[in-house]
């Protein structure tokens, strides 16, 4: 009954999450709108483009009912640009795409929205940025519809290169971890988090346990320094003990 | 509906768990997003999170049930054209079912691991749903009876407790609140803020406060960002 998996999403679960990303399809057949639990799907009329969640787009693609338009960031030119950035700037990931819904004066439903619901992989998404689900999405599209992606082999090589450059950056993060604090991983991808989680969290927890006495000692000293109150409390404690 | 209702409606946030669903039912899309976030959050930490108070899980279960009935109706008039529609609808239902099941199972795993801890104080009990409390209580009862009959019964009376706090150390172990987690900043809930969330960052050599931008992913101690996650200003990834 109980879930036997350790905490943190497993790679298969990350892929499941990625399948909720919206992609743009070009239908080859008509299909009426469906009332799904997550809202109605748009009616498909060739050759009009329509946004669909990836799982549904894959279903249509497998039955040759539609083609999937690759997101602009997945084109060789865009990937080359990102790869150059990744190799030229050590220890920083390339920036994530800007949030598609800027915060306005009035609170909106879209203010706190996050991937996979950001439509960062539709045909209208900006080029030159790797979205959160870049690796999974790239791999899934290359496998399911390499005929829809221009220069698919080149894209495949570029994705592999990107992965290698970035994986070394994740490992580098462990150098900054000192068992606490907030360490930024801006621009990291979902699959990279899933892969590095056990190691990173393991290092962090281990270091924290090793440094625990030093941390409490420092905190106690700081409290003493800020006010003399800490000291007298201790004295009172001792008095009571006697 | 008077003016205060309208104002309240304007300030409403689809992900806010404290919001009571008196007015209208959130859309399927909003529920899907909320359910996905609840699932990822629950899978992201070893601590048990609060059961959504706005009836999200109950609503999602209802939706799935209704959709399955619809599928059964459609199966009646089988013709090749509706066949594909059926596949689409069924695939989506299966995806929702997976989310719900994985969410509930992740919670049961946490309850199983620290049953006594989550039952120990009213504040902690509040995080559980009614069925989960019933489950946890029964689970603990069975376990206790088993312990009593297999070995506890032959111990002296004063050593039979399972929740002893003698010597200042409680026998009841809870999850490690300081464990490291990966989290994403979602933006401050303060109106007029640019979206950065401030979190305290306690380290070995220094304590401080760090701003987490909207969409930025950080590694932090669970206890440092717990509040922000509960308020919906951050989410676990």
JSON list of C-alpha atoms in Angstrom, two decimals, chain B residues 72-193:
[
{"chain": "B", "resi": 72, "resn": "UNK", "atom": "CA", "xyz": [-18.91, 3.18, -19.38]},
{"chain": "B", "resi": 73, "resn": "UNK", "atom": "CA", "xyz": [-21.83, 4.89, -21.06]},
{"chain": "B", "resi": 74, "resn": "UNK", "atom": "CA", "xyz": [-19.79, 5.54, -24.17]},
{"chain": "B", "resi": 75, "resn": "UNK", "atom": "CA", "xyz": [-18.59, 1.94, -24.36]},
{"chain": "B", "resi": 76, "resn": "UNK", "atom": "CA", "xyz": [-22.23, 0.96, -24.88]},
{"chain": "B", "resi": 77, "resn": "UNK", "atom": "CA", "xyz": [-22.51, 2.52, -28.32]},
{"chain": "B", "resi": 78, "resn": "UNK", "atom": "CA", "xyz": [-19.25, 1.24, -29.73]},
{"chain": "B", "resi": 79, "resn": "UNK", "atom": "CA", "xyz": [-18.54, 2.58, -33.16]},
{"chain": "B", "resi": 80, "resn": "UNK", "atom": "CA", "xyz": [-15.07, 3.07, -34.64]},
{"chain": "B", "resi": 81, "resn": "UNK", "atom": "CA", "xyz": [-15.33, 6.84, -34.55]},
{"chain": "B", "resi": 82, "resn": "UNK", "atom": "CA", "xyz": [-15.97, 7.27, -30.84]},
{"chain": "B", "resi": 83, "resn": "UNK", "atom": "CA", "xyz": [-13.43, 4.56, -30.17]},
{"chain": "B", "resi": 84, "resn": "UNK", "atom": "CA", "xyz": [-10.52, 6.95, -30.37]},
{"chain": "B", "resi": 85, "resn": "UNK", "atom": "CA", "xyz": [-12.28, 9.51, -28.17]},
{"chain": "B", "resi": 86, "resn": "UNK", "atom": "CA", "xyz": [-12.64, 6.75, -25.62]},
{"chain": "B", "resi": 87, "resn": "UNK", "atom": "CA", "xyz": [-8.91, 6.10, -25.70]},
{"chain": "B", "resi": 88, "resn": "UNK", "atom": "CA", "xyz": [-8.17, 9.77, -25.07]},
{"chain": "B", "resi": 89, "resn": "UNK", "atom": "CA", "xyz": [-10.62, 10.06, -22.18]},
{"chain": "B", "resi": 90, "resn": "UNK", "atom": "CA", "xyz": [-9.43, 6.84, -20.61]},
{"chain": "B", "resi": 91, "resn": "UNK", "atom": "CA", "xyz": [-5.77, 7.79, -20.89]},
{"chain": "B", "resi": 92, "resn": "UNK", "atom": "CA", "xyz": [-6.47, 11.03, -19.08]},
{"chain": "B", "resi": 93, "resn": "UNK", "atom": "CA", "xyz": [-8.46, 9.30, -16.35]},
{"chain": "B", "resi": 94, "resn": "UNK", "atom": "CA", "xyz": [-5.56, 6.92, -15.81]},
{"chain": "B", "resi": 95, "resn": "UNK", "atom": "CA", "xyz": [-3.20, 9.88, -15.42]},
{"chain": "B", "resi": 96, "resn": "UNK", "atom": "CA", "xyz": [-5.43, 11.45, -12.76]},
{"chain": "B", "resi": 97, "resn": "UNK", "atom": "CA", "xyz": [-5.76, 8.11, -11.02]},
{"chain": "B", "resi": 98, "resn": "UNK", "atom": "CA", "xyz": [-2.00, 7.77, -10.93]},
{"chain": "B", "resi": 99, "resn": "UNK", "atom": "CA", "xyz": [-1.61, 11.23, -9.38]},
{"chain": "B", "resi": 100, "resn": "UNK", "atom": "CA", "xyz": [-4.20, 10.53, -6.70]},
{"chain": "B", "resi": 101, "resn": "UNK", "atom": "CA", "xyz": [-2.89, 7.09, -5.90]},
{"chain": "B", "resi": 102, "resn": "UNK", "atom": "CA", "xyz": [0.74, 8.14, -5.72]},
{"chain": "B", "resi": 103, "resn": "UNK", "atom": "CA", "xyz": [-0.19, 11.11, -3.51]},
{"chain": "B", "resi": 104, "resn": "UNK", "atom": "CA", "xyz": [-2.15, 8.99, -1.06]},
{"chain": "B", "resi": 105, "resn": "UNK", "atom": "CA", "xyz": [0.44, 6.23, -0.99]},
{"chain": "B", "resi": 106, "resn": "UNK", "atom": "CA", "xyz": [3.25, 8.69, -0.32]},
{"chain": "B", "resi": 107, "resn": "UNK", "atom": "CA", "xyz": [1.27, 9.97, 2.67]},
{"chain": "B", "resi": 108, "resn": "UNK", "atom": "CA", "xyz": [0.56, 6.48, 3.99]},
{"chain": "B", "resi": 109, "resn": "UNK", "atom": "CA", "xyz": [4.27, 5.68, 3.81]},
{"chain": "B", "resi": 110, "resn": "UNK", "atom": "CA", "xyz": [5.04, 8.72, 5.97]},
{"chain": "B", "resi": 111, "resn": "UNK", "atom": "CA", "xyz": [2.25, 7.92, 8.44]},
{"chain": "B", "resi": 112, "resn": "UNK", "atom": "CA", "xyz": [3.45, 4.30, 8.70]},
{"chain": "B", "resi": 113, "resn": "UNK", "atom": "CA", "xyz": [6.95, 5.44, 9.46]},
{"chain": "B", "resi": 114, "resn": "UNK", "atom": "CA", "xyz": [6.16, 7.90, 12.25]},
{"chain": "B", "resi": 115, "resn": "UNK", "atom": "CA", "xyz": [2.64, 6.92, 13.35]},
{"chain": "B", "resi": 116, "resn": "UNK", "atom": "CA", "xyz": [2.98, 7.90, 17.00]},
{"chain": "B", "resi": 117, "resn": "UNK", "atom": "CA", "xyz": [4.65, 11.19, 16.12]},
{"chain": "B", "resi": 118, "resn": "UNK", "atom": "CA", "xyz": [1.80, 12.39, 13.91]},
{"chain": "B", "resi": 119, "resn": "UNK", "atom": "CA", "xyz": [-0.77, 11.30, 16.51]},
{"chain": "B", "resi": 120, "resn": "UNK", "atom": "CA", "xyz": [1.12, 12.86, 19.41]},
{"chain": "B", "resi": 121, "resn": "UNK", "atom": "CA", "xyz": [-0.13, 16.47, 19.30]},
{"chain": "B", "resi": 122, "resn": "UNK", "atom": "CA", "xyz": [-3.36, 18.08, 18.02]},
{"chain": "B", "resi": 123, "resn": "UNK", "atom": "CA", "xyz": [-1.32, 20.36, 15.72]},
{"chain": "B", "resi": 124, "resn": "UNK", "atom": "CA", "xyz": [0.29, 17.39, 14.01]},
{"chain": "B", "resi": 125, "resn": "UNK", "atom": "CA", "xyz": [-3.00, 15.49, 13.88]},
{"chain": "B", "resi": 126, "resn": "UNK", "atom": "CA", "xyz": [-4.49, 18.39, 11.98]},
{"chain": "B", "resi": 127, "resn": "UNK", "atom": "CA", "xyz": [-2.29, 17.55, 9.01]},
{"chain": "B", "resi": 128, "resn": "UNK", "atom": "CA", "xyz": [-4.08, 14.22, 8.55]},
{"chain": "B", "resi": 129, "resn": "UNK", "atom": "CA", "xyz": [-7.44, 13.68, 6.92]},
{"chain": "B", "resi": 130, "resn": "UNK", "atom": "CA", "xyz": [-10.19, 11.93, 8.86]},
{"chain": "B", "resi": 131, "resn": "UNK", "atom": "CA", "xyz": [-9.58, 8.61, 7.16]},
{"chain": "B", "resi": 132, "resn": "UNK", "atom": "CA", "xyz": [-5.87, 8.92, 7.72]},
{"chain": "B", "resi": 133, "resn": "UNK", "atom": "CA", "xyz": [-6.40, 9.50, 11.45]},
{"chain": "B", "resi": 134, "resn": "UNK", "atom": "CA", "xyz": [-8.63, 6.46, 11.61]},
{"chain": "B", "resi": 135, "resn": "UNK", "atom": "CA", "xyz": [-6.00, 4.45, 9.74]},
{"chain": "B", "resi": 136, "resn": "UNK", "atom": "CA", "xyz": [-3.12, 5.68, 11.91]},
{"chain": "B", "resi": 137, "resn": "UNK", "atom": "CA", "xyz": [-4.98, 5.01, 15.17]},
{"chain": "B", "resi": 138, "resn": "UNK", "atom": "CA", "xyz": [-5.97, 1.49, 14.14]},
{"chain": "B", "resi": 139, "resn": "UNK", "atom": "CA", "xyz": [-2.48, 0.78, 12.81]},
{"chain": "B", "resi": 140, "resn": "UNK", "atom": "CA", "xyz": [-0.93, 1.86, 16.09]},
{"chain": "B", "resi": 141, "resn": "UNK", "atom": "CA", "xyz": [-3.43, -0.16, 18.10]},
{"chain": "B", "resi": 142, "resn": "UNK", "atom": "CA", "xyz": [-2.65, -3.33, 16.22]},
{"chain": "B", "resi": 143, "resn": "UNK", "atom": "CA", "xyz": [1.07, -2.73, 16.51]},
{"chain": "B", "resi": 144, "resn": "UNK", "atom": "CA", "xyz": [0.84, -2.07, 20.23]},
{"chain": "B", "resi": 145, "resn": "UNK", "atom": "CA", "xyz": [-1.21, -5.21, 20.82]},
{"chain": "B", "resi": 146, "resn": "UNK", "atom": "CA", "xyz": [1.28, -7.22, 18.87]},
{"chain": "B", "resi": 147, "resn": "UNK", "atom": "CA", "xyz": [4.20, -5.80, 20.86]},
{"chain": "B", "resi": 148, "resn": "UNK", "atom": "CA", "xyz": [2.37, -6.49, 24.12]},
{"chain": "B", "resi": 149, "resn": "UNK", "atom": "CA", "xyz": [1.67, -10.10, 23.32]},
{"chain": "B", "resi": 150, "resn": "UNK", "atom": "CA", "xyz": [5.08, -10.84, 21.84]},
{"chain": "B", "resi": 151, "resn": "UNK", "atom": "CA", "xyz": [7.47, -9.13, 24.25]},
{"chain": "B", "resi": 152, "resn": "UNK", "atom": "CA", "xyz": [6.27, -5.96, 26.01]},
{"chain": "B", "resi": 153, "resn": "UNK", "atom": "CA", "xyz": [3.92, -7.93, 28.24]},
{"chain": "B", "resi": 154, "resn": "UNK", "atom": "CA", "xyz": [6.80, -9.66, 29.98]},
{"chain": "B", "resi": 155, "resn": "UNK", "atom": "CA", "xyz": [8.53, -6.36, 30.84]},
{"chain": "B", "resi": 156, "resn": "UNK", "atom": "CA", "xyz": [8.04, -4.62, 34.20]},
{"chain": "B", "resi": 157, "resn": "UNK", "atom": "CA", "xyz": [5.05, -2.25, 34.18]},
{"chain": "B", "resi": 158, "resn": "UNK", "atom": "CA", "xyz": [7.15, 0.93, 34.13]},
{"chain": "B", "resi": 159, "resn": "UNK", "atom": "CA", "xyz": [9.07, -0.14, 31.03]},
{"chain": "B", "resi": 160, "resn": "UNK", "atom": "CA", "xyz": [6.05, -0.90, 28.91]},
{"chain": "B", "resi": 161, "resn": "UNK", "atom": "CA", "xyz": [5.42, 2.60, 27.60]},
{"chain": "B", "resi": 162, "resn": "UNK", "atom": "CA", "xyz": [6.05, 3.40, 23.95]},
{"chain": "B", "resi": 163, "resn": "UNK", "atom": "CA", "xyz": [5.96, 7.17, 24.48]},
{"chain": "B", "resi": 164, "resn": "UNK", "atom": "CA", "xyz": [8.33, 7.59, 27.38]},
{"chain": "B", "resi": 165, "resn": "UNK", "atom": "CA", "xyz": [10.08, 10.94, 27.76]},
{"chain": "B", "resi": 166, "resn": "UNK", "atom": "CA", "xyz": [12.27, 10.01, 30.71]},
{"chain": "B", "resi": 167, "resn": "UNK", "atom": "CA", "xyz": [15.69, 11.66, 30.71]},
{"chain": "B", "resi": 168, "resn": "UNK", "atom": "CA", "xyz": [14.47, 14.47, 28.46]},
{"chain": "B", "resi": 169, "resn": "UNK", "atom": "CA", "xyz": [14.58, 12.28, 25.37]},
{"chain": "B", "resi": 170, "resn": "UNK", "atom": "CA", "xyz": [11.30, 11.35, 23.76]},
{"chain": "B", "resi": 171, "resn": "UNK", "atom": "CA", "xyz": [10.89, 7.81, 22.52]},
{"chain": "B", "resi": 172, "resn": "UNK", "atom": "CA", "xyz": [8.77, 9.09, 19.66]},
{"chain": "B", "resi": 173, "resn": "UNK", "atom": "CA", "xyz": [10.94, 9.80, 16.66]},
{"chain": "B", "resi": 174, "resn": "UNK", "atom": "CA", "xyz": [9.81, 12.20, 13.97]},
{"chain": "B", "resi": 175, "resn": "UNK", "atom": "CA", "xyz": [11.12, 12.94, 10.49]},
{"chain": "B", "resi": 176, "resn": "UNK", "atom": "CA", "xyz": [14.39, 14.89, 10.17]},
{"chain": "B", "resi": 177, "resn": "UNK", "atom": "CA", "xyz": [13.15, 18.48, 9.86]},
{"chain": "B", "resi": 178, "resn": "UNK", "atom": "CA", "xyz": [16.56, 19.70, 8.79]},
{"chain": "B", "resi": 179, "resn": "UNK", "atom": "CA", "xyz": [16.89, 17.36, 5.80]},
{"chain": "B", "resi": 180, "resn": "UNK", "atom": "CA", "xyz": [17.90, 18.95, 2.52]},
{"chain": "B", "resi": 181, "resn": "UNK", "atom": "CA", "xyz": [15.26, 19.55, -0.16]},
{"chain": "B", "resi": 182, "resn": "UNK", "atom": "CA", "xyz": [15.10, 21.06, -3.65]},
{"chain": "B", "resi": 183, "resn": "UNK", "atom": "CA", "xyz": [12.56, 23.88, -3.97]},
{"chain": "B", "resi": 184, "resn": "UNK", "atom": "CA", "xyz": [11.43, 26.52, -6.42]},
{"chain": "B", "resi": 185, "resn": "UNK", "atom": "CA", "xyz": [10.47, 30.09, -5.63]},
{"chain": "B", "resi": 186, "resn": "UNK", "atom": "CA", "xyz": [6.94, 30.86, -6.82]},
{"chain": "B", "resi": 187, "resn": "UNK", "atom": "CA", "xyz": [6.73, 34.51, -5.86]},
{"chain": "B", "resi": 188, "resn": "UNK", "atom": "CA", "xyz": [5.71, 36.40, -2.78]},
{"chain": "B", "resi": 189, "resn": "UNK", "atom": "CA", "xyz": [2.06, 36.55, -1.79]},
{"chain": "B", "resi": 190, "resn": "UNK", "atom": "CA", "xyz": [2.43, 40.17, -0.69]},
{"chain": "B", "resi": 191, "resn": "UNK", "atom": "CA", "xyz": [0.68, 42.49, -3.12]},
{"chain": "B", "resi": 192, "resn": "UNK", "atom": "CA", "xyz": [3.05, 44.88, -4.86]},
{"chain": "B", "resi": 193, "resn": "UNK", "atom": "CA", "xyz": [6.09, 42.65, -4.44]}
]
